CSV table of C-alpha atoms in Angstrom, one decimal:
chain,number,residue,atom,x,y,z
J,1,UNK,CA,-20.3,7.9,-10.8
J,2,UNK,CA,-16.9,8.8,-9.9
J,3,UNK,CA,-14.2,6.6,-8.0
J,4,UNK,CA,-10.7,8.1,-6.2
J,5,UNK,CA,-7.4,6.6,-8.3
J,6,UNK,CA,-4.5,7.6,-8.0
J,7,UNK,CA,-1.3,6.3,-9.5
J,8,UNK,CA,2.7,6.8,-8.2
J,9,UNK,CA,5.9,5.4,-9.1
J,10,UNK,CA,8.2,5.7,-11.9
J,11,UNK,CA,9.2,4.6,-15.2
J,12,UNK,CA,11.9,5.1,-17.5
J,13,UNK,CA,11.3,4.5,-21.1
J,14,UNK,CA,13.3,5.2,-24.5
J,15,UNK,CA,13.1,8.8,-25.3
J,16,UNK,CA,10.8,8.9,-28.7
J,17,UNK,CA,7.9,10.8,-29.8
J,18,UNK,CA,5.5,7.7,-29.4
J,19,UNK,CA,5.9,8.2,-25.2
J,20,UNK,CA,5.5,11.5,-25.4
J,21,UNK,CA,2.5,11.0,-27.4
J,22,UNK,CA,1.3,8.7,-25.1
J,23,UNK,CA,2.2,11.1,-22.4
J,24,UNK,CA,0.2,13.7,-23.7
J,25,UNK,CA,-2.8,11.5,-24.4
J,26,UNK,CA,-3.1,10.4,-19.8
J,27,UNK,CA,-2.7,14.1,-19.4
J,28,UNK,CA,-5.3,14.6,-22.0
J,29,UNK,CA,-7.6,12.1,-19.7
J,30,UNK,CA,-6.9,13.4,-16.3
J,31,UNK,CA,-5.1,16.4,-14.8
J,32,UNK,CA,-5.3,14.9,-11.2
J,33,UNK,CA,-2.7,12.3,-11.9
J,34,UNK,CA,0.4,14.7,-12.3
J,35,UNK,CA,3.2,13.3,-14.9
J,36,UNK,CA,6.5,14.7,-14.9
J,37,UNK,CA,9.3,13.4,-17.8
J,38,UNK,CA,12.6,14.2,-17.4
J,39,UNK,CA,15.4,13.9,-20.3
J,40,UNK,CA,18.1,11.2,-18.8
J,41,UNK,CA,21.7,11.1,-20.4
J,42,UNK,CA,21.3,8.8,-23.2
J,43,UNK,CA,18.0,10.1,-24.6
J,44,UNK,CA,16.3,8.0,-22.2
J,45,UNK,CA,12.8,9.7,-20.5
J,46,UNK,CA,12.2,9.1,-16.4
J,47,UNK,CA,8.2,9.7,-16.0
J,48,UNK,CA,6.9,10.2,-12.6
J,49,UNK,CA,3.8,9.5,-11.7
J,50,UNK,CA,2.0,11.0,-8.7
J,51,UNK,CA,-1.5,12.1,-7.3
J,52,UNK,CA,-4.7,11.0,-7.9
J,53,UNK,CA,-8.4,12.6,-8.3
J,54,UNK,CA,-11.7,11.5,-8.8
J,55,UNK,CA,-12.5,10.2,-12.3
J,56,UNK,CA,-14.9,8.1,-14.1
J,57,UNK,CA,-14.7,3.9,-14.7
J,58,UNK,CA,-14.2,5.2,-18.1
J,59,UNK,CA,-11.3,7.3,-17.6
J,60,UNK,CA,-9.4,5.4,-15.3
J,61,UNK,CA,-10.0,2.4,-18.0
J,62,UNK,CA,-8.1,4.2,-20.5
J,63,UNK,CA,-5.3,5.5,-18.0
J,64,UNK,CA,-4.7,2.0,-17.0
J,65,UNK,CA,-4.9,1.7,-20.8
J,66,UNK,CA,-2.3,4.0,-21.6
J,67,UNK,CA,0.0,2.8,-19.1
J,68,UNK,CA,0.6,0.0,-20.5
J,69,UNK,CA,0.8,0.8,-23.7
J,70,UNK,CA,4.1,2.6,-22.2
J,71,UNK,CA,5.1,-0.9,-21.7
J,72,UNK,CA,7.4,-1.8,-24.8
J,73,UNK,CA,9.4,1.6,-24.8
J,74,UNK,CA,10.4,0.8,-20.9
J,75,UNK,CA,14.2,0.5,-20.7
J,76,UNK,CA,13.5,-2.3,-17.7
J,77,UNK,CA,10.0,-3.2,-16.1
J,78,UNK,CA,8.8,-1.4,-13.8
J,79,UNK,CA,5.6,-0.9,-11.4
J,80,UNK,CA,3.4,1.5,-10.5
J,81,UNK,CA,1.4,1.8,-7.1
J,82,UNK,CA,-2.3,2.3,-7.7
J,83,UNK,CA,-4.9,3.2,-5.1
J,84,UNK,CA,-8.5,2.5,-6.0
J,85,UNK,CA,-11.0,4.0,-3.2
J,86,UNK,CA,-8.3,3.1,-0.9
J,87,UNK,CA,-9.8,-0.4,-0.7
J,88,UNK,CA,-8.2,-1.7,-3.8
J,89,UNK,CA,-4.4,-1.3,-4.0
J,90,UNK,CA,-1.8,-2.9,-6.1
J,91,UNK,CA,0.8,-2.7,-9.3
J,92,UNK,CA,0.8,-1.8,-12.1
J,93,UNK,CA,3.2,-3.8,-14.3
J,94,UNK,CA,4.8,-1.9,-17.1
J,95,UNK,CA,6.8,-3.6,-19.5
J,96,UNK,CA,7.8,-6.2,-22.5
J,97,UNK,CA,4.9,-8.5,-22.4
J,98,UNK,CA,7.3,-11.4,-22.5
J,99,UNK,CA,9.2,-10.4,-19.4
J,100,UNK,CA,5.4,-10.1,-17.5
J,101,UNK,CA,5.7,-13.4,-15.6
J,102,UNK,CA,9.1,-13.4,-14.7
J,103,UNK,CA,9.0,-9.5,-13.7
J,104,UNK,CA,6.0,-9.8,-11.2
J,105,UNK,CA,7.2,-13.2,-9.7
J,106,UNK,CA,10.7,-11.1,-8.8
J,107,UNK,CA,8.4,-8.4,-7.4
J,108,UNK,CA,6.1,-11.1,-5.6
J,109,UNK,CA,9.2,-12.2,-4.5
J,110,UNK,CA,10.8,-9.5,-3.0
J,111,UNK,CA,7.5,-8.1,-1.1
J,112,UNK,CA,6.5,-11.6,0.4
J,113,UNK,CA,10.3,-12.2,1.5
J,114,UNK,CA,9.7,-8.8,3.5
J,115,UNK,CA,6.5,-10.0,5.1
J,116,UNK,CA,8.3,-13.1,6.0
J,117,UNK,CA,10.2,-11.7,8.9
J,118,UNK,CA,7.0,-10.5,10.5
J,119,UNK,CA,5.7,-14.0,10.8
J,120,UNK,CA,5.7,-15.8,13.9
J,121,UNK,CA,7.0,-19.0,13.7
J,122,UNK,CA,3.4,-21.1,13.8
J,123,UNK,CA,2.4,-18.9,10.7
J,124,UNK,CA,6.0,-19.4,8.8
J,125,UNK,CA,5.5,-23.3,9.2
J,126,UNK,CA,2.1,-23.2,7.8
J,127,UNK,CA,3.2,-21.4,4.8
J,128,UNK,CA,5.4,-23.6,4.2
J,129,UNK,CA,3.4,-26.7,4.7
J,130,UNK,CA,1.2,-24.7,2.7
J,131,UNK,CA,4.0,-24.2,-0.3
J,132,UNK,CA,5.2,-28.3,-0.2
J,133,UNK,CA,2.1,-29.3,-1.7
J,134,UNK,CA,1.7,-28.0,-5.1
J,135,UNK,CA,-1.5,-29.1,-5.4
J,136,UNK,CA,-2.8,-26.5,-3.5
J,137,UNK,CA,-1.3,-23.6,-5.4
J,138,UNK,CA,-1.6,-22.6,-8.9
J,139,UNK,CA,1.7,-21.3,-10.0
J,140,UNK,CA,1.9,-19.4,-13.2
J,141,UNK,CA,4.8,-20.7,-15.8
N,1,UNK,CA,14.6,16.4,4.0
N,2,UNK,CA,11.1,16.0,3.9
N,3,UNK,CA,8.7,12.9,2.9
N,4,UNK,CA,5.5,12.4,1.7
N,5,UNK,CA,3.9,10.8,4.4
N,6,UNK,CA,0.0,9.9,4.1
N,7,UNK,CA,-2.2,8.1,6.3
N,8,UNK,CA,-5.2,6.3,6.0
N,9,UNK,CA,-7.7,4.0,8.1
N,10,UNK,CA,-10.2,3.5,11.5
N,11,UNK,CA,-9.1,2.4,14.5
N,12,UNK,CA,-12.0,1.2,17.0
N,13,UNK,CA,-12.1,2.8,20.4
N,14,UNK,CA,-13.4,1.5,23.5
N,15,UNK,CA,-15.8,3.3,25.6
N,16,UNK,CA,-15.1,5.5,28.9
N,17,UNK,CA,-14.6,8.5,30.2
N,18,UNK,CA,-10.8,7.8,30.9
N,19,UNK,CA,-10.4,6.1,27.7
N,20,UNK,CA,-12.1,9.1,26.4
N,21,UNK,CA,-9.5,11.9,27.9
N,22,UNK,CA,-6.9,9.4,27.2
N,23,UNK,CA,-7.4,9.0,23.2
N,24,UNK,CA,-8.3,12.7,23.1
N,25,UNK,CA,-5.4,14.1,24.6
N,26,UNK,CA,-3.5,11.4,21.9
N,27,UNK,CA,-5.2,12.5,19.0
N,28,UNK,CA,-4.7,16.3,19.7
N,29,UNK,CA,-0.9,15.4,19.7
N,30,UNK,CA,-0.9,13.6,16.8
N,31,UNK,CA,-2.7,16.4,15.0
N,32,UNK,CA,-0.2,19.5,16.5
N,33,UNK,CA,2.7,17.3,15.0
N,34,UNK,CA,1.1,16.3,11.7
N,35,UNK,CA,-0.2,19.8,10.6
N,36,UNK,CA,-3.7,20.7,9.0
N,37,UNK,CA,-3.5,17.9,6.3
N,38,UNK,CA,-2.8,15.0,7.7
N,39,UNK,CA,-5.0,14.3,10.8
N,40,UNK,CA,-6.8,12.0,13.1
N,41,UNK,CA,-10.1,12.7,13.8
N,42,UNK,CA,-12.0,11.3,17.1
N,43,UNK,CA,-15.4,10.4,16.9
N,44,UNK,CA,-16.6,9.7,20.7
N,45,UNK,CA,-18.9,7.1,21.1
N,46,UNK,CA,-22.3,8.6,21.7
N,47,UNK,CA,-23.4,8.4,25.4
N,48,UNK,CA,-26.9,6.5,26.4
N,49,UNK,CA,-27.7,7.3,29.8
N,50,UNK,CA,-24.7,6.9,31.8
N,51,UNK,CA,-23.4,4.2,29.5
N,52,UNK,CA,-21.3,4.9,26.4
N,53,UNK,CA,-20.7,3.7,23.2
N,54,UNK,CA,-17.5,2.8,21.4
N,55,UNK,CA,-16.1,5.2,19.4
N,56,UNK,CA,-13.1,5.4,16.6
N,57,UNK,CA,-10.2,7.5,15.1
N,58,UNK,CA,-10.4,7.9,11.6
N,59,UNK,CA,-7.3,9.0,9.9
N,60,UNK,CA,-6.6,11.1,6.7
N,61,UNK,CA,-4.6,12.9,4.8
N,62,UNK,CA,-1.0,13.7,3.4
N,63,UNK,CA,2.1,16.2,4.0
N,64,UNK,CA,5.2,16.7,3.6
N,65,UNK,CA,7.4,16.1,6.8
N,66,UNK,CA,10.9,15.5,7.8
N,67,UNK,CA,11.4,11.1,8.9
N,68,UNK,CA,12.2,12.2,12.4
N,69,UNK,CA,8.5,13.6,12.6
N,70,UNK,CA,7.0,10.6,10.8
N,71,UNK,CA,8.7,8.3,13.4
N,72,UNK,CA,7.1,10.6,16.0
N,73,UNK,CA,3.4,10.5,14.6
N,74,UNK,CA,4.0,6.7,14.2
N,75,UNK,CA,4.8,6.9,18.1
N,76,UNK,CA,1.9,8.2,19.0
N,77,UNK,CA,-0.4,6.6,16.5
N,78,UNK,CA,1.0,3.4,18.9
N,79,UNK,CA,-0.1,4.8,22.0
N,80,UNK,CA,-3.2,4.3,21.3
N,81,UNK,CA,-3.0,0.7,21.3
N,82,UNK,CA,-4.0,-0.1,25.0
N,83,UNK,CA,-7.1,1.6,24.2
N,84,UNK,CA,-8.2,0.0,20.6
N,85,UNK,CA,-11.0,-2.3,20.7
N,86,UNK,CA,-9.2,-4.7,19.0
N,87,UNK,CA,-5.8,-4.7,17.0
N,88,UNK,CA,-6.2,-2.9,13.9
N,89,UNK,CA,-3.7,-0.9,11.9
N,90,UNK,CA,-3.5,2.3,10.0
N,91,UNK,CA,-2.1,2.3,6.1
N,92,UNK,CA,0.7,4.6,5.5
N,93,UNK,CA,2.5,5.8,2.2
N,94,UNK,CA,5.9,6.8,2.9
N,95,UNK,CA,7.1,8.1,-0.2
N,96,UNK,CA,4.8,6.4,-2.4
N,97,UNK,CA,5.9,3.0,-0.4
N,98,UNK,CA,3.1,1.4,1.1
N,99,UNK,CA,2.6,-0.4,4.6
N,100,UNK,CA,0.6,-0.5,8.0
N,101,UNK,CA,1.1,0.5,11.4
N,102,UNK,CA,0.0,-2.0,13.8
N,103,UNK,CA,-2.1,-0.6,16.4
N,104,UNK,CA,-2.9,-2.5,19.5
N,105,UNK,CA,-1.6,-4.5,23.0
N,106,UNK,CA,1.7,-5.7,22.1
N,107,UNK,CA,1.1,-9.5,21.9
N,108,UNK,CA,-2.2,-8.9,20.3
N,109,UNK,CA,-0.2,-7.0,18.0
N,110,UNK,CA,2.0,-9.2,16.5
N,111,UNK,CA,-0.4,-11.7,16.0
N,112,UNK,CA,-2.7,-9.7,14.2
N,113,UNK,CA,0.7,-8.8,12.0
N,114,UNK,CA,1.8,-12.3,11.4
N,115,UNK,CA,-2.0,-13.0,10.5
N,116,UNK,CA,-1.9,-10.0,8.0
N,117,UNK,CA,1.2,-11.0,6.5
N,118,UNK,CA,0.4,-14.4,6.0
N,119,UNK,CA,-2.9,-13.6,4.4
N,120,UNK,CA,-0.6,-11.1,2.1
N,121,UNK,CA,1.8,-13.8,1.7
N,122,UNK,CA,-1.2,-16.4,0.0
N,123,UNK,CA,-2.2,-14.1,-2.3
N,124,UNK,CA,1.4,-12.9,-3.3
N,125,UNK,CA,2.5,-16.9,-3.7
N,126,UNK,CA,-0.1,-17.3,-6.6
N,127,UNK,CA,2.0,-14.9,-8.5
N,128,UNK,CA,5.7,-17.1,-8.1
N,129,UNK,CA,7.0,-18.8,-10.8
N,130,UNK,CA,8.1,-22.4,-10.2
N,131,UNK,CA,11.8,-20.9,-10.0
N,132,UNK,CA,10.5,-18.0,-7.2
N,133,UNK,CA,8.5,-20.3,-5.4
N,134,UNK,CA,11.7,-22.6,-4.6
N,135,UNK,CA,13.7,-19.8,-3.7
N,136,UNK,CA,10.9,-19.0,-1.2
N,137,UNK,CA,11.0,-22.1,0.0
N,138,UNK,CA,14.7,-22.3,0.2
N,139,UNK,CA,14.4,-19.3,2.5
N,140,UNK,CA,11.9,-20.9,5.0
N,141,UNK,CA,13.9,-23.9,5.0
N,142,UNK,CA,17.1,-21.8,6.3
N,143,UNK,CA,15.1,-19.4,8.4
N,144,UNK,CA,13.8,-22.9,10.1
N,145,UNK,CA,17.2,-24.3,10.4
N,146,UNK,CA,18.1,-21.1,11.8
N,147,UNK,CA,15.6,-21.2,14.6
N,148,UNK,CA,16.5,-24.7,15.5
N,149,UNK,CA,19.9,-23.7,15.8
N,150,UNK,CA,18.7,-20.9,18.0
N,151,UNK,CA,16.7,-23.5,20.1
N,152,UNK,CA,19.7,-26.1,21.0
C-alpha cells in the first residue's frame, strides 16, 4: 500500500563524495522527492529538498533513513518539513547526534514562542500554571 | 516574485439556499484567483425534501503565485467564516513554511486559535530542555507583567 510523503527544506553539509553518495542513494529510492545540491564557496553542498509522491512504508523508511545518515556531514543542524498523508506533519532533525537535544529544544523554542502571541490570556496563564509544576512535564536533558 | 503557496483542508458548511449562493459565489472567486491547481471545491449539502443538508469546501492543491495574491485568496478563504458550521481552519504551505488559516465568526475565531495553539504549545513543551523551558517561562512571566502594566 502506498502513503503520500513529501519532504522540503534545506541542508547544507561538507562537500565530500560520501553526501553525494548518499544523495544518489534517496534519488535511487524515489524520484518524487526532487533533490537539488549546489556547490557553495568553501566546498560546502546546499541540498534542497522538495516534493513528494506516493511511495511504500518501505521506501519512505529508508528515505527517512538516508536523511539522517546526512546528519554528521551538516555544517549546522538543520530541519526538514515532512508531510505524511497530510495528517502527520513534523521535522526532521539533521545533524551531530550530540547537538539533537539541544537543536530541537531551540527549534521547539522558537515555534512555541510564535504560537504564544496567539494565545488569549486565560490560555497563556494555564500554560504557564501548566509549566510551574514540573511534575507534570517530562523534559528531556 | 512568486511563492509556493499550497492549501489543504475541509471547512463545514451550513445549510441554505442563501448560504448556498453565498459560499458558491466565494468559492468561484477563490478559484478565478488561485488558477487550475490550487482550488476549493464545494460540495452542497444534499437536499431532503425541502430541507437541506450541510455541506463543505474542501481545499487542494499548490501554485506558484505572487504574496499580494496569496493575501487575497487568504481574504476570501475568510469570508467564508460567517457561514462555517463551526470554526475550523485550512493548512497552508507558504514556501515550505507551514500554518493555518482560521476560518470562522471573529470571536469564535480566536478562541478556536488560542485552543489550537495551546494544544501545539503542550506537545512542543515536551521537547524543551530545562534551559528552554525557563526561557519560556521567563517570557510568560514578562508578557504577564506586561499586561498588568497594560491593565493599571
Amino acid at each position: 500500500m502506498s502513503s503520500w510523503y513529501s519532504v522540503t527544506g534545506k541542508v547544507t553539509t561538507v562537500g565530500n563524495p560520501e553526501v553525494l553518495e548518499i544523495v544518489e542513494h534517496l534519488r535511487g529510492l524515489t524520484s518524487a522527492i526532487e533533490i537539488y545540491h549546489e556547490e557553495l564557496d568553501g566546498g560546502n553542498l546546499e541540498l534542497s529538498f522538495s516534493g513528494g509522491g506516493y511511495m511504500s512504508a518501505g521506501v519512505i523508511e529508508e528515505v527517512d533513513k538516508a536523511i539522517l545518515a546526512l546528519g554528521p556531514y551538516t555544517v549546522e543542524p538543520a530541519f526538514l518539513l515532512y508531510d505524511y498523508e497530510g495528517v502527520d506533519r513534523g521535522k526532521i532533525y539533521v545533524g551531530a547526534a550530540e547537538k539533537r537535544a539541544a537543536a530541537i529544544s531551540r527549534e521547539a523554542l522558537t515555534d512555541i514562542l510564535a504560537l504564544v502571541g496567539k494565545l488569549l490570556p486565560e490560555d497563556e496563564d494555564k500554560l504557564f500554571k501548566r509549566l510551574i509544576f514540573p511534575s507534570k512535564m517530562s523534559t528531556p536533558t | 516574485m512568486s511563492v509556493w503557496y499550497t492549501l489543504e483542508g475541509i471547512l463545514g458548511i451550513k445549510a441554505g439556499v442563501a448560504v448556498e449562493r453565498a459560499v458558491d459565489r466565494i468559492v468561484t472567486r477563490l478559484n478565478k484567483a488561485s488558477g487550475p491547481d490550487l482550488h476549493a471545491v464545494y460540495t452542497v449539502g444534499r437536499p431532503i425534501g425541502r430541507m437541506h443538508n450541510n455541506g463543505y469546501v474542501r481545499f487542494s492543491g499548490g501554485a506558484f503565485m505572487s504574496s499580494d495574491n496569496v493575501d487575497e485568496l487568504d481574504g476570501v478563504i475568510r469570508e467564508l467564516g460567517v457561514y462555517v458550521l463551526a470554526p475550523g481552519f485550512v493548512s497552508y504551505s507558504y514556501d515550505n513554511e507551514r500554518g493555518k488559516i482560521y476560518v470562522g465568526p471573529d470571536e469564535k475565531t480566536t478562541e478556536a486559535w488560542s485552543k489550537d495553539s495551546l494544544q501545539q504549545i503542550r506537545a512542543l513543551s515536551t521537547k524543551l530542555t530545562s534551559a528552554h523551558l525557563d526561557v519560556l517561562i521567563a517570557e510568560l512571566t514578562a508578557r504577564e507583567k506586561r499586561r498588568k502594566k497594560v491593565k493599571k
